[in-house]
GROMACS .gro file of C-alpha atoms in nm:
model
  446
    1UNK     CA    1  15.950   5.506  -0.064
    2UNK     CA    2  15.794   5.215   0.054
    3UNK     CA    3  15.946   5.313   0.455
    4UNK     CA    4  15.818   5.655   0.392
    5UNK     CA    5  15.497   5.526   0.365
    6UNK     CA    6  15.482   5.316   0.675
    7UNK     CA    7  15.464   5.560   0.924
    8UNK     CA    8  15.277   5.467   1.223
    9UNK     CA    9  15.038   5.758   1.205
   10UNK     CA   10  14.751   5.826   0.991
   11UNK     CA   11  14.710   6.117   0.717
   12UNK     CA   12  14.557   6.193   0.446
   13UNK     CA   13  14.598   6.398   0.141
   14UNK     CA   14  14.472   6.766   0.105
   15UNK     CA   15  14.169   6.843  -0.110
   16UNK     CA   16  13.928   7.074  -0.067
   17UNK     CA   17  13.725   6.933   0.264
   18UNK     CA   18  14.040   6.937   0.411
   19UNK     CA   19  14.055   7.342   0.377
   20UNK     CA   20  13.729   7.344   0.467
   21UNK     CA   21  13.785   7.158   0.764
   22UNK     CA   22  14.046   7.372   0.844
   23UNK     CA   23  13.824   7.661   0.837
   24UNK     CA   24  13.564   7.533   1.058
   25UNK     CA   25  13.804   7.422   1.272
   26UNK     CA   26  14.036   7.774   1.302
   27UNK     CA   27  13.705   7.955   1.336
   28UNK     CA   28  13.605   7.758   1.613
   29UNK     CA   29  13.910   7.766   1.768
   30UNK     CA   30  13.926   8.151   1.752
   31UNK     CA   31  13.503   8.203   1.890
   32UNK     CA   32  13.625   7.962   2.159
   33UNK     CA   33  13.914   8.184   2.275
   34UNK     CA   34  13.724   8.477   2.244
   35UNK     CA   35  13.438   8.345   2.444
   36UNK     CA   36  13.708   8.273   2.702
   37UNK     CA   37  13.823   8.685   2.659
   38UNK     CA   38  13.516   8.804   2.746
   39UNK     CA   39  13.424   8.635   3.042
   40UNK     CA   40  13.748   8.665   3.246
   41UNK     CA   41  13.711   9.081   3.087
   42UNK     CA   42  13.360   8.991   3.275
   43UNK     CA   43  13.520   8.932   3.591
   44UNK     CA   44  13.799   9.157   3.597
   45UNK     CA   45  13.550   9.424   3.525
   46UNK     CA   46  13.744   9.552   3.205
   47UNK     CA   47  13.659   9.642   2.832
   48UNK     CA   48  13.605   9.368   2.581
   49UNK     CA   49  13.824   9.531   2.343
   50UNK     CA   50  14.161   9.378   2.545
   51UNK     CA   51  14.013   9.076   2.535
   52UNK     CA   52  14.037   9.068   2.169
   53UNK     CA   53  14.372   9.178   2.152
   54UNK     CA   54  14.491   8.959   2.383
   55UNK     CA   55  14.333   8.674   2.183
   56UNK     CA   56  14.516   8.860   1.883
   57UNK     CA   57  14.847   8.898   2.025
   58UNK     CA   58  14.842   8.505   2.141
   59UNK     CA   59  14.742   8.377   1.787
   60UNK     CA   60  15.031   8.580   1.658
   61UNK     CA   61  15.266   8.425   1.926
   62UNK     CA   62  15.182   8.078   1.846
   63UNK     CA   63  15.204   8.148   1.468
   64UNK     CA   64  15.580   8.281   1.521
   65UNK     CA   65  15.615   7.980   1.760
   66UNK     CA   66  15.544   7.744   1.511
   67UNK     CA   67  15.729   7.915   1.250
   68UNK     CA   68  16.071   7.877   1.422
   69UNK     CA   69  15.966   7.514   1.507
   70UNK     CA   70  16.015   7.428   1.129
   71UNK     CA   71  16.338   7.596   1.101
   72UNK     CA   72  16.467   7.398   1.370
   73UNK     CA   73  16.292   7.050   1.216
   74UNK     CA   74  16.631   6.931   1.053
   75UNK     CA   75  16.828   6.942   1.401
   76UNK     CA   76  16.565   6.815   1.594
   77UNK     CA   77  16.551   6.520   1.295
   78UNK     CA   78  16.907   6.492   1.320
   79UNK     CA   79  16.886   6.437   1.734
   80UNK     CA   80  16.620   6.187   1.735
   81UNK     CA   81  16.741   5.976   1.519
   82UNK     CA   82  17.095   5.965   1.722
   83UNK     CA   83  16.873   5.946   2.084
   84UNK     CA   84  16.590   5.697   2.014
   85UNK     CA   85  16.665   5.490   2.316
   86UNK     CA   86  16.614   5.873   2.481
   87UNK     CA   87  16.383   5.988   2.385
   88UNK     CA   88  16.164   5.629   2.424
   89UNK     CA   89  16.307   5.661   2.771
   90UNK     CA   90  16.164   5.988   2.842
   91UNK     CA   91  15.808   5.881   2.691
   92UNK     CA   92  15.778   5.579   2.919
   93UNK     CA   93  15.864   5.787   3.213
   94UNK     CA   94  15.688   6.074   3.116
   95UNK     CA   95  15.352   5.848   3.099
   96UNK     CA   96  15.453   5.714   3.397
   97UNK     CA   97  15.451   6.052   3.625
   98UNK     CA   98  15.118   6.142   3.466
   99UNK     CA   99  14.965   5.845   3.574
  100UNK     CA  100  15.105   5.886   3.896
  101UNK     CA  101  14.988   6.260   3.938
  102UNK     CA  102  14.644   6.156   3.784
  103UNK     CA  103  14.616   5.903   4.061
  104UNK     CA  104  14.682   6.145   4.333
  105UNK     CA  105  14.448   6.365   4.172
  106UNK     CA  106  14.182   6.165   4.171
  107UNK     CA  107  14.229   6.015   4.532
  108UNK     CA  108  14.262   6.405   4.693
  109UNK     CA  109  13.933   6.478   4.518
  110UNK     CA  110  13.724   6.175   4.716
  111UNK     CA  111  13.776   6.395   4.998
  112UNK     CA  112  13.512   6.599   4.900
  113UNK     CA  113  13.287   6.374   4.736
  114UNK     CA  114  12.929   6.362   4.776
  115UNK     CA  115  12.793   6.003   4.845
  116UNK     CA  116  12.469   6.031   4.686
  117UNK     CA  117  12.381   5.836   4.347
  118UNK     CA  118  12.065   5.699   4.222
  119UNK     CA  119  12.318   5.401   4.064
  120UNK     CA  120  12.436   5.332   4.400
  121UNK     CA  121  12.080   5.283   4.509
  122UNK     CA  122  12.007   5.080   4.229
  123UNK     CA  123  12.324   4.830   4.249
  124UNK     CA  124  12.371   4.822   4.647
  125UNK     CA  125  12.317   4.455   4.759
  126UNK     CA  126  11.963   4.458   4.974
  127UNK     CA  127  11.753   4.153   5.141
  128UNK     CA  128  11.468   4.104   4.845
  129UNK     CA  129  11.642   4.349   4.585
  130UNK     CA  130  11.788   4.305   4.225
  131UNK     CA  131  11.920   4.519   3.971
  132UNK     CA  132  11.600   4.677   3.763
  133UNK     CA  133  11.554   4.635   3.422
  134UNK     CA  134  11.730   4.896   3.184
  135UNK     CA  135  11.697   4.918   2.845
  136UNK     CA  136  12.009   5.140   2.806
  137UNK     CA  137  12.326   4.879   2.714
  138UNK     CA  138  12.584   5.026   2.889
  139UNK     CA  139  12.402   5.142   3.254
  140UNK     CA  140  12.287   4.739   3.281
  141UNK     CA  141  12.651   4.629   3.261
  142UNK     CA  142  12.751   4.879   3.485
  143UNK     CA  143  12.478   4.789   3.743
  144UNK     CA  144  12.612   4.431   3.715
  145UNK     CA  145  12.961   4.484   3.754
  146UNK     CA  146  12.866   4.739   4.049
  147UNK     CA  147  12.654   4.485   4.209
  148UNK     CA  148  12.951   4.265   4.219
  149UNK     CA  149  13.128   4.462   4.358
  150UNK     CA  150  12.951   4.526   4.655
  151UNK     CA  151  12.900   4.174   4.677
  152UNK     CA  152  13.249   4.159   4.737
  153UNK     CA  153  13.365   4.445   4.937
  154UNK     CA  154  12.995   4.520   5.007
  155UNK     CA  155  12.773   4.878   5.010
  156UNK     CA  156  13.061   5.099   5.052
  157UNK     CA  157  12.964   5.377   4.824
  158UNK     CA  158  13.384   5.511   4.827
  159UNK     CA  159  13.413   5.122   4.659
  160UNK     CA  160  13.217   5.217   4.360
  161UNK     CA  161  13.460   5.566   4.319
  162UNK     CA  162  13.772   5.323   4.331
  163UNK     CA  163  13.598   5.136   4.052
  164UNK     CA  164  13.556   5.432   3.833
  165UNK     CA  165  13.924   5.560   3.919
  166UNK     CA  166  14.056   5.267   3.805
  167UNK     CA  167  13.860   5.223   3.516
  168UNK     CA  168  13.928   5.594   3.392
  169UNK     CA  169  14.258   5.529   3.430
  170UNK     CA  170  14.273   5.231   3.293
  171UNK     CA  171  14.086   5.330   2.989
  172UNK     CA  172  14.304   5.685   2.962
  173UNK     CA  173  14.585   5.405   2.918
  174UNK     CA  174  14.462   5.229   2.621
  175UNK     CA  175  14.362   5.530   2.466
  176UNK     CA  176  14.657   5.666   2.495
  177UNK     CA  177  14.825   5.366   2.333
  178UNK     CA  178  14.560   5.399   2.013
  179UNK     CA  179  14.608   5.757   1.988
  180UNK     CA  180  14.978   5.695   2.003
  181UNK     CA  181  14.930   5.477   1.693
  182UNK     CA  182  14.700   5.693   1.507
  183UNK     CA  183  14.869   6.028   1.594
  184UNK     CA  184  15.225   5.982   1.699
  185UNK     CA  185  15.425   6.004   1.998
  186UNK     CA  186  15.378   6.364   2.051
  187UNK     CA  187  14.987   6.344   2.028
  188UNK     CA  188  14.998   6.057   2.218
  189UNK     CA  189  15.163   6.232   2.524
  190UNK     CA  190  15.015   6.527   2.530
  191UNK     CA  191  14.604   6.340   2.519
  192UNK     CA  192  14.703   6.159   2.773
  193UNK     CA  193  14.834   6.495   3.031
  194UNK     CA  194  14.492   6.583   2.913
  195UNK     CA  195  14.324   6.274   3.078
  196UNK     CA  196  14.560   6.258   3.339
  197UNK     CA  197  14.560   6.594   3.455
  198UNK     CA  198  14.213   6.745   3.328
  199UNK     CA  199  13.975   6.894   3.580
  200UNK     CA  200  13.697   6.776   3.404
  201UNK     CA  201  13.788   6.444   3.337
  202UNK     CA  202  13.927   6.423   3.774
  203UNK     CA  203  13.594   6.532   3.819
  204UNK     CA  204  13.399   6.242   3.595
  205UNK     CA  205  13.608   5.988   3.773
  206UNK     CA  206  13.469   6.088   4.112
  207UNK     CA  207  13.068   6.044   4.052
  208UNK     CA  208  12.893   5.651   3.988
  209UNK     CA  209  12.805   5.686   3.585
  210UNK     CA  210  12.846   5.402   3.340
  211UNK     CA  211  13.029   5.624   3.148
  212UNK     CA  212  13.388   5.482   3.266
  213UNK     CA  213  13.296   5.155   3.244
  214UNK     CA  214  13.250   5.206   2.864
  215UNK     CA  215  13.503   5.466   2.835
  216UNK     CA  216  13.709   5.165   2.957
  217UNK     CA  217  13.506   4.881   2.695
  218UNK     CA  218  13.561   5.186   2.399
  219UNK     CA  219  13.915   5.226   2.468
  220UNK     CA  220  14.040   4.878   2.427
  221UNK     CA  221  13.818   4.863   2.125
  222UNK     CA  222  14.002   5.162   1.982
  223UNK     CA  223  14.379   5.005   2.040
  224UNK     CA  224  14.291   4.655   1.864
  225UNK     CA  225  14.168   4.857   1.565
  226UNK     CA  226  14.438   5.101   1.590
  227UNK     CA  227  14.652   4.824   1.632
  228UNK     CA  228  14.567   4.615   1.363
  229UNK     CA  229  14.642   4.633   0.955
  230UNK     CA  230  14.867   4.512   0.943
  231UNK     CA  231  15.043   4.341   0.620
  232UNK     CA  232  14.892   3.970   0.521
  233UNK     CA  233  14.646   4.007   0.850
  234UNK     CA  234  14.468   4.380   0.822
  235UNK     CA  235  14.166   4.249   0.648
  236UNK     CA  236  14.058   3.949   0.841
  237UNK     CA  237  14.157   4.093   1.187
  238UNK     CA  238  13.964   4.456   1.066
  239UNK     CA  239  13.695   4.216   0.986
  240UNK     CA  240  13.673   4.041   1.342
  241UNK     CA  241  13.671   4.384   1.482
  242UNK     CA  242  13.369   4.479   1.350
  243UNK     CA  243  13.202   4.251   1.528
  244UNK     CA  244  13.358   4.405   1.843
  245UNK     CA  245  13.233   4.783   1.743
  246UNK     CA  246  12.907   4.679   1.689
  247UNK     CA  247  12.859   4.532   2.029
  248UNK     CA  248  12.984   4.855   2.162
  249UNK     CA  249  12.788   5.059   1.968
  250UNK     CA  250  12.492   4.792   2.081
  251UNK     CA  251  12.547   4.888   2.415
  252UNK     CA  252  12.581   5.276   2.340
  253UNK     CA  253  12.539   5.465   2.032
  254UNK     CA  254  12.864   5.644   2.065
  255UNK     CA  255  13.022   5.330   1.982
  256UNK     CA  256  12.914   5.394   1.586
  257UNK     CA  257  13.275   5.605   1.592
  258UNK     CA  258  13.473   5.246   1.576
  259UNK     CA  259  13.285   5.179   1.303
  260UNK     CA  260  13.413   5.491   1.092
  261UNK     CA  261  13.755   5.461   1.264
  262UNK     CA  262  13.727   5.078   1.111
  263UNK     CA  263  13.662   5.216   0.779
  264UNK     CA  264  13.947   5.468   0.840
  265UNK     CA  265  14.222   5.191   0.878
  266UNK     CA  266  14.076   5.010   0.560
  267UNK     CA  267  14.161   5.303   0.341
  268UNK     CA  268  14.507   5.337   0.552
  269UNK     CA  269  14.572   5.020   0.525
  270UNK     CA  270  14.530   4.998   0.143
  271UNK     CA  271  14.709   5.341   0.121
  272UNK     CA  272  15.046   5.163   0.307
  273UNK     CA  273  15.036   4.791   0.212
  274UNK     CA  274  14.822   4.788  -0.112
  275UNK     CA  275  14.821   4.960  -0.489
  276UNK     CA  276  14.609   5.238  -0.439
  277UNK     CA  277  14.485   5.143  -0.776
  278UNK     CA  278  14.279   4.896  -0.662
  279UNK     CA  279  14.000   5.033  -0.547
  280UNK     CA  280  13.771   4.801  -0.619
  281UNK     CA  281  13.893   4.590  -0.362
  282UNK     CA  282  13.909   4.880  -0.084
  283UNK     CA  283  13.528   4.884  -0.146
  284UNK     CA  284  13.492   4.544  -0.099
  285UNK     CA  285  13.654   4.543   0.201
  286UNK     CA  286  13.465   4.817   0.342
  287UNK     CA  287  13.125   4.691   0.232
  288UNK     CA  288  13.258   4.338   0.398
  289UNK     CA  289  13.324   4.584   0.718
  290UNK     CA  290  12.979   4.707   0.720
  291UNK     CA  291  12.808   4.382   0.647
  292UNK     CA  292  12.956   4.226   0.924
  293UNK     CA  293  12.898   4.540   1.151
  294UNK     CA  294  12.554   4.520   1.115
  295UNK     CA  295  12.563   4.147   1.164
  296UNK     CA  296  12.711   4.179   1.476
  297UNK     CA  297  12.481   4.453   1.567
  298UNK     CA  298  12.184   4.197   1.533
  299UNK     CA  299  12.385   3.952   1.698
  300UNK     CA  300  12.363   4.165   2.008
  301UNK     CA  301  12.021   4.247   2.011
  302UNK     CA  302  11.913   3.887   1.954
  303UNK     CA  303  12.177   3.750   2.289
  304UNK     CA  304  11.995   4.054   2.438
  305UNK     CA  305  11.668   3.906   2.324
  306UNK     CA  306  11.758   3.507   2.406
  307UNK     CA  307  11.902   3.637   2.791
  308UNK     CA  308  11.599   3.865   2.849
  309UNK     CA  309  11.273   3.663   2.741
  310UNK     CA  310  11.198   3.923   2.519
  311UNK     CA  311  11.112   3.900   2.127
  312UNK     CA  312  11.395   4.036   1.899
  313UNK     CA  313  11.133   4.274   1.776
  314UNK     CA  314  11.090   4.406   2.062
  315UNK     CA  315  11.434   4.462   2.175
  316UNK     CA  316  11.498   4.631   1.848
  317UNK     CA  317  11.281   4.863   1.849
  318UNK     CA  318  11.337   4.998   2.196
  319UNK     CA  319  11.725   5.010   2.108
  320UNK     CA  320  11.572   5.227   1.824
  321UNK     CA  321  11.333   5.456   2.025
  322UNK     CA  322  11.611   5.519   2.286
  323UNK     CA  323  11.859   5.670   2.040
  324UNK     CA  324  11.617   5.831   1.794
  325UNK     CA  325  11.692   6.184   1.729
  326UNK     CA  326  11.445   6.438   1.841
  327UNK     CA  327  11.449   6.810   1.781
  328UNK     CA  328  11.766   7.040   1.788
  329UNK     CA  329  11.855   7.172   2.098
  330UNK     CA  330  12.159   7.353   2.191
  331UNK     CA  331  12.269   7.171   2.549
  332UNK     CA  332  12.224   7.401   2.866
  333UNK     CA  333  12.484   7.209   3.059
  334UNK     CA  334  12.832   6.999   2.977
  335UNK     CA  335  12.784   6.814   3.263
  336UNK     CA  336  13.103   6.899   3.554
  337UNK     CA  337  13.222   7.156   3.340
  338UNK     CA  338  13.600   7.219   3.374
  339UNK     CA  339  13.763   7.583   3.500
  340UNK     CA  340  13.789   7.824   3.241
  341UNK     CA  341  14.191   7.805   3.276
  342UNK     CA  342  14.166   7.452   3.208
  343UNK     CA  343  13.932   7.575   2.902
  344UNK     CA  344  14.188   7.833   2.797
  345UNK     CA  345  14.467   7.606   2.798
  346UNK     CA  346  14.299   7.327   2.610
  347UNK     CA  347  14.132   7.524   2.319
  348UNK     CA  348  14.526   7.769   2.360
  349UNK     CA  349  14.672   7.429   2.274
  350UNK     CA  350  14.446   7.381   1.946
  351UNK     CA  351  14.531   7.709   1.819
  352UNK     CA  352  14.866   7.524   1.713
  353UNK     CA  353  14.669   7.289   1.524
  354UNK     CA  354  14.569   7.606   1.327
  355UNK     CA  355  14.896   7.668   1.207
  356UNK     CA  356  15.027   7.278   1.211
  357UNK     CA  357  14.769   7.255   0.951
  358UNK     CA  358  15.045   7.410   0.721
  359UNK     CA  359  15.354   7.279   0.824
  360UNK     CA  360  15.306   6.983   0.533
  361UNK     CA  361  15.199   7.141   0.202
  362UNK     CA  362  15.059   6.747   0.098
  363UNK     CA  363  14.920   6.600   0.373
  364UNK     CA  364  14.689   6.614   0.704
  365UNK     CA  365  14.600   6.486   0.976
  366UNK     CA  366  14.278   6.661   1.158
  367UNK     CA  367  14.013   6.619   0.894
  368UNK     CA  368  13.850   6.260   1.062
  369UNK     CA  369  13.873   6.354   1.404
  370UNK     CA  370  13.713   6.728   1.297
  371UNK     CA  371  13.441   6.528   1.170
  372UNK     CA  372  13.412   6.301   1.439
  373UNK     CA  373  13.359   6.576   1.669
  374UNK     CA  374  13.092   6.734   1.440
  375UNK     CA  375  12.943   6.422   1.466
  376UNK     CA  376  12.964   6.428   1.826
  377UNK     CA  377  12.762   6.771   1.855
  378UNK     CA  378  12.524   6.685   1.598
  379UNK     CA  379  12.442   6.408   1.829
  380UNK     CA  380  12.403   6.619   2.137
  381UNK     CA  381  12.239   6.873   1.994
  382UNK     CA  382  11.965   6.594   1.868
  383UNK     CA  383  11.960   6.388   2.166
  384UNK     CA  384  12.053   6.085   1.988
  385UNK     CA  385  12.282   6.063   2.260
  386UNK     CA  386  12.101   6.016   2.661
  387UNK     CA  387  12.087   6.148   2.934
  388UNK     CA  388  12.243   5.799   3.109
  389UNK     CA  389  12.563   5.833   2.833
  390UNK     CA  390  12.520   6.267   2.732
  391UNK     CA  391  12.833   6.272   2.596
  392UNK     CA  392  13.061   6.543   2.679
  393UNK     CA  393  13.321   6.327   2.805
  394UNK     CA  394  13.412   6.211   2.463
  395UNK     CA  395  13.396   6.549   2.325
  396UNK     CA  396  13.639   6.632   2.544
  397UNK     CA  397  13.871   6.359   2.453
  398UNK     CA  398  13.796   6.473   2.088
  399UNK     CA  399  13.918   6.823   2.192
  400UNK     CA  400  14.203   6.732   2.377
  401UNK     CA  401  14.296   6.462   2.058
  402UNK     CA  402  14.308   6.763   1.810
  403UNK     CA  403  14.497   6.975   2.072
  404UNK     CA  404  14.784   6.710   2.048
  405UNK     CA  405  14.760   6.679   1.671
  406UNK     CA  406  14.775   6.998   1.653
  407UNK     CA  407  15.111   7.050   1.807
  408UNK     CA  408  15.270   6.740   1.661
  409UNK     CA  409  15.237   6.872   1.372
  410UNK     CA  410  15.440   7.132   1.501
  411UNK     CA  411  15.710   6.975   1.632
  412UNK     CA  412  15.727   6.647   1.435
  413UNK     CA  413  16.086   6.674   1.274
  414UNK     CA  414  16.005   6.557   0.931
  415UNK     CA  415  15.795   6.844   0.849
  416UNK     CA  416  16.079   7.036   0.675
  417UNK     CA  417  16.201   6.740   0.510
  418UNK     CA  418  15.918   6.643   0.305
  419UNK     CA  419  15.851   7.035   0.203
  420UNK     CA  420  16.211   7.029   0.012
  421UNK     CA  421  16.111   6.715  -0.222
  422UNK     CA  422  16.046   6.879  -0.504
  423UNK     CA  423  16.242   7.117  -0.725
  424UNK     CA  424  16.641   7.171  -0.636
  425UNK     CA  425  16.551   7.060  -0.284
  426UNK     CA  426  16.549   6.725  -0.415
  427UNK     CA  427  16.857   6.686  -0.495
  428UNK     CA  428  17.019   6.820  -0.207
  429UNK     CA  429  16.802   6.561   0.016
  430UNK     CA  430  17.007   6.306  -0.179
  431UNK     CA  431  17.310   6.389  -0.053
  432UNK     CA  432  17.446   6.183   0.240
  433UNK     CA  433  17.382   6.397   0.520
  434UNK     CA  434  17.076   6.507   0.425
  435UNK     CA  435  16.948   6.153   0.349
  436UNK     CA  436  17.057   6.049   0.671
  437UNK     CA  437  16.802   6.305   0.851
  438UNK     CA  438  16.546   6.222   0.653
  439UNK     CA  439  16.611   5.858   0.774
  440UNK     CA  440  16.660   5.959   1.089
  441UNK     CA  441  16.307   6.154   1.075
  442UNK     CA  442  16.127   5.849   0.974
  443UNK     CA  443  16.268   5.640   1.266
  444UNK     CA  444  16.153   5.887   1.536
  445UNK     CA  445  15.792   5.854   1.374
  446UNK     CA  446  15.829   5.520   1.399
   0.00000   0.00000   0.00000
């Protein structure tokens, strides 16, 4: 029991948020599609009506889709657990042709870039000039590492696209490693196609924003904490990565979703390597998690303070004015919006999350990330997040993360397996060929 519960993914057992999640969620999901119905009806100059039967007809495909995905789980447990070298294999060169195709991507789309950007202007090395004073984290570590870099190669404005290709890419790759660790192989693989292979996220790596540069600083701060609990070194190592979320959420506000993805690996961590009795000491450790999170949150407005010549009054309370909520707004723009086939097959993909939700009657896995989108919107919505950092790249990534939960859910082989443990199926999973898929289902999740 002890290797059941060491899988390298993260879940959670059902109550009644997580139905409720699962409502909001499949509701979305559906408006989404349906949104997507009537504008290409819109264009094609047709009725609404087959819109919403073709939205219909394709829920009801994926459902049946799913459906004989579980009734093949105990061969496709059987296989991996015979082809792990394989299938490992096929991963690494899987990620390896995405990267590849997101690289040519992203250098066919310079062609048409347009060499205009008020950070350019700002960071481009001039007789008598120097990078102005920002109060927004993120943009003045951007200036500085552009500035370098036209130091070096000097003012070529195609420089500063290399620099966010790279660092896109770059931070797609870490991600992909936490998500990989959070989510499974499956999930793991398909978020990164996603990031790879996006429109929207090809476009975001072509225009001079901050945004990869801390898409890059996020990402790395994601794997360590993804990376880490683990048994005799969780706690101090979760602890030392607080201090690293709250410099990135110093620097942008976004960077308050490490914090709850710290306090998300406490209570996994305690789940797989503790008594889940003790829950005094889980809240210990996550009131030592916060402590330190806010210490490290002063500690970067006081270096801010000590490197600027300004009071740490003063520093706080314009890192307080810039993110302070102001009144609800729905957003008029998502910034370089994707095609709507791009839409339809992202949000097509999550409707397999609708229907993954059931494919383990105990546990699941979208609840979090649900609520770390809803976060995300409420955010938006707000304007707690700026106009420098709006965003809608991460709610993108939070989109195309549920899409791949979604359908590994589907397809993970030890679905079927844990549905037969009670009752007369658990006997028959004690038999020797049935034991031996069940062991080899826990190795491919491994």
């Amino acid at each position: 029991e002890k290797k059941r519960t060491g899988k390298v993914e993260m879940s959670w057992k059902k109550n009644v948020i997580s139905y409720l999640m699962w409502f909001l969620y499949a509701s979305l999901v559906t408006a989404a599609l349906v949104s997507l119905g009537r504008l290409y009806c819109a264009e094609a100059g047709i009725d609404f009506g087959w819109g919403v039967l073709c939205v219909v007809a394709y829920i009801g495909l994926a459902g049946g889709i799913v459906f004989l995905l579980r009734k093949s789980a105990p061969f496709r447990a059987s296989f991996s657990g015979k082809r792990r070298g394989v299938l490992l294999a096929a991963e690494i060169v899987l990620v390896l042709v995405l990267l590849a195709l997101g690289l040519v991507l992203r250098v066919c789309g310079m062609e048409g870039i347009t060499q205009v950007s008020e950070y350019y202007e700002a960071a481009k090395v001039a007789a008598g000039g120097g990078i102005p004073q920002v109060v927004h984290g993120a943009v003045y570590f951007y200036l500085q590492v552009l500035r370098t870099l036209f130091i070096l190669v000097g003012n070529h404005f195609t420089g500063g696209i290399w620099l966010q290709i790279i660092l896109q890419l770059l931070g797609s790759l870490f991600l992909f490693l936490a998500v990989r660790q959070l989510a499974g192989r499956i999930a793991g693989v398909i978020f990164f196609g996603f990031c790879m292979c996006g429109p929207y996220m090809v476009a975001g790596s072509l225009v001079l924003s901050p945004e990869m540069l801390y898409f890059t600083l996020f990402s790395i701060a994601a794997f360590l904490i993804a990376s880490s609990g683990r048994k005799g070194k969780g706690p101090a190592v979760l602890l030392c990565l607080s201090v690293v979320a709250a410099f990135c959420c110093y620097i942008d506000i976004f960077g308050i979703l490490l914090f709850f993805l710290l306090i998300l690996k406490v209570l996994d961590y305690e789940k797989k390597n503790g008594d889940s009795s003790r829950r005094s000491e889980t809240l210990l450790l996550c009131l030592a998690v916060f402590v330190i999170f806010i210490l490290g949150l002063m500690l970067s407005i006081f270096s801010d303070a000590l490197f600027s010549g300004k009071s740490f009054l003063r520093v706080t309370q314009a890192w307080l004015r810039l993110y302070s909520p102001e009144g609800f707004r729905l957003p008029v723009s998502a910034g370089s919006a994707g095609s709507g086939m791009e839409n339809l097959i992202l949000f097509g993909s999550m409707v397999f999350g609708v229907f993954g939700f059931w494919c383990d009657r105990k546990q699941e896995r979208i609840s979090p990330w649900i609520a770390g989108a809803g976060l995300l919107i409420l955010g938006i919505c707000y304007g707690v997040l700026t106009d420098e950092m709006p965003g809608f790249h991460y709610l993108y990534l939070f989109l195309a993360l549920l899409a791949g939960i979604g359908l590994e859910q589907c397809l993970q082989p030890a679905c079927a397996a844990r549905e037969g443990e009670s009752g007369k199926d658990a006997a028959a999973m004690t038999a020797p060929e049935e034991s031996g898929r069940d062991a080899a289902a826990i190795a491919w999740q491994e």
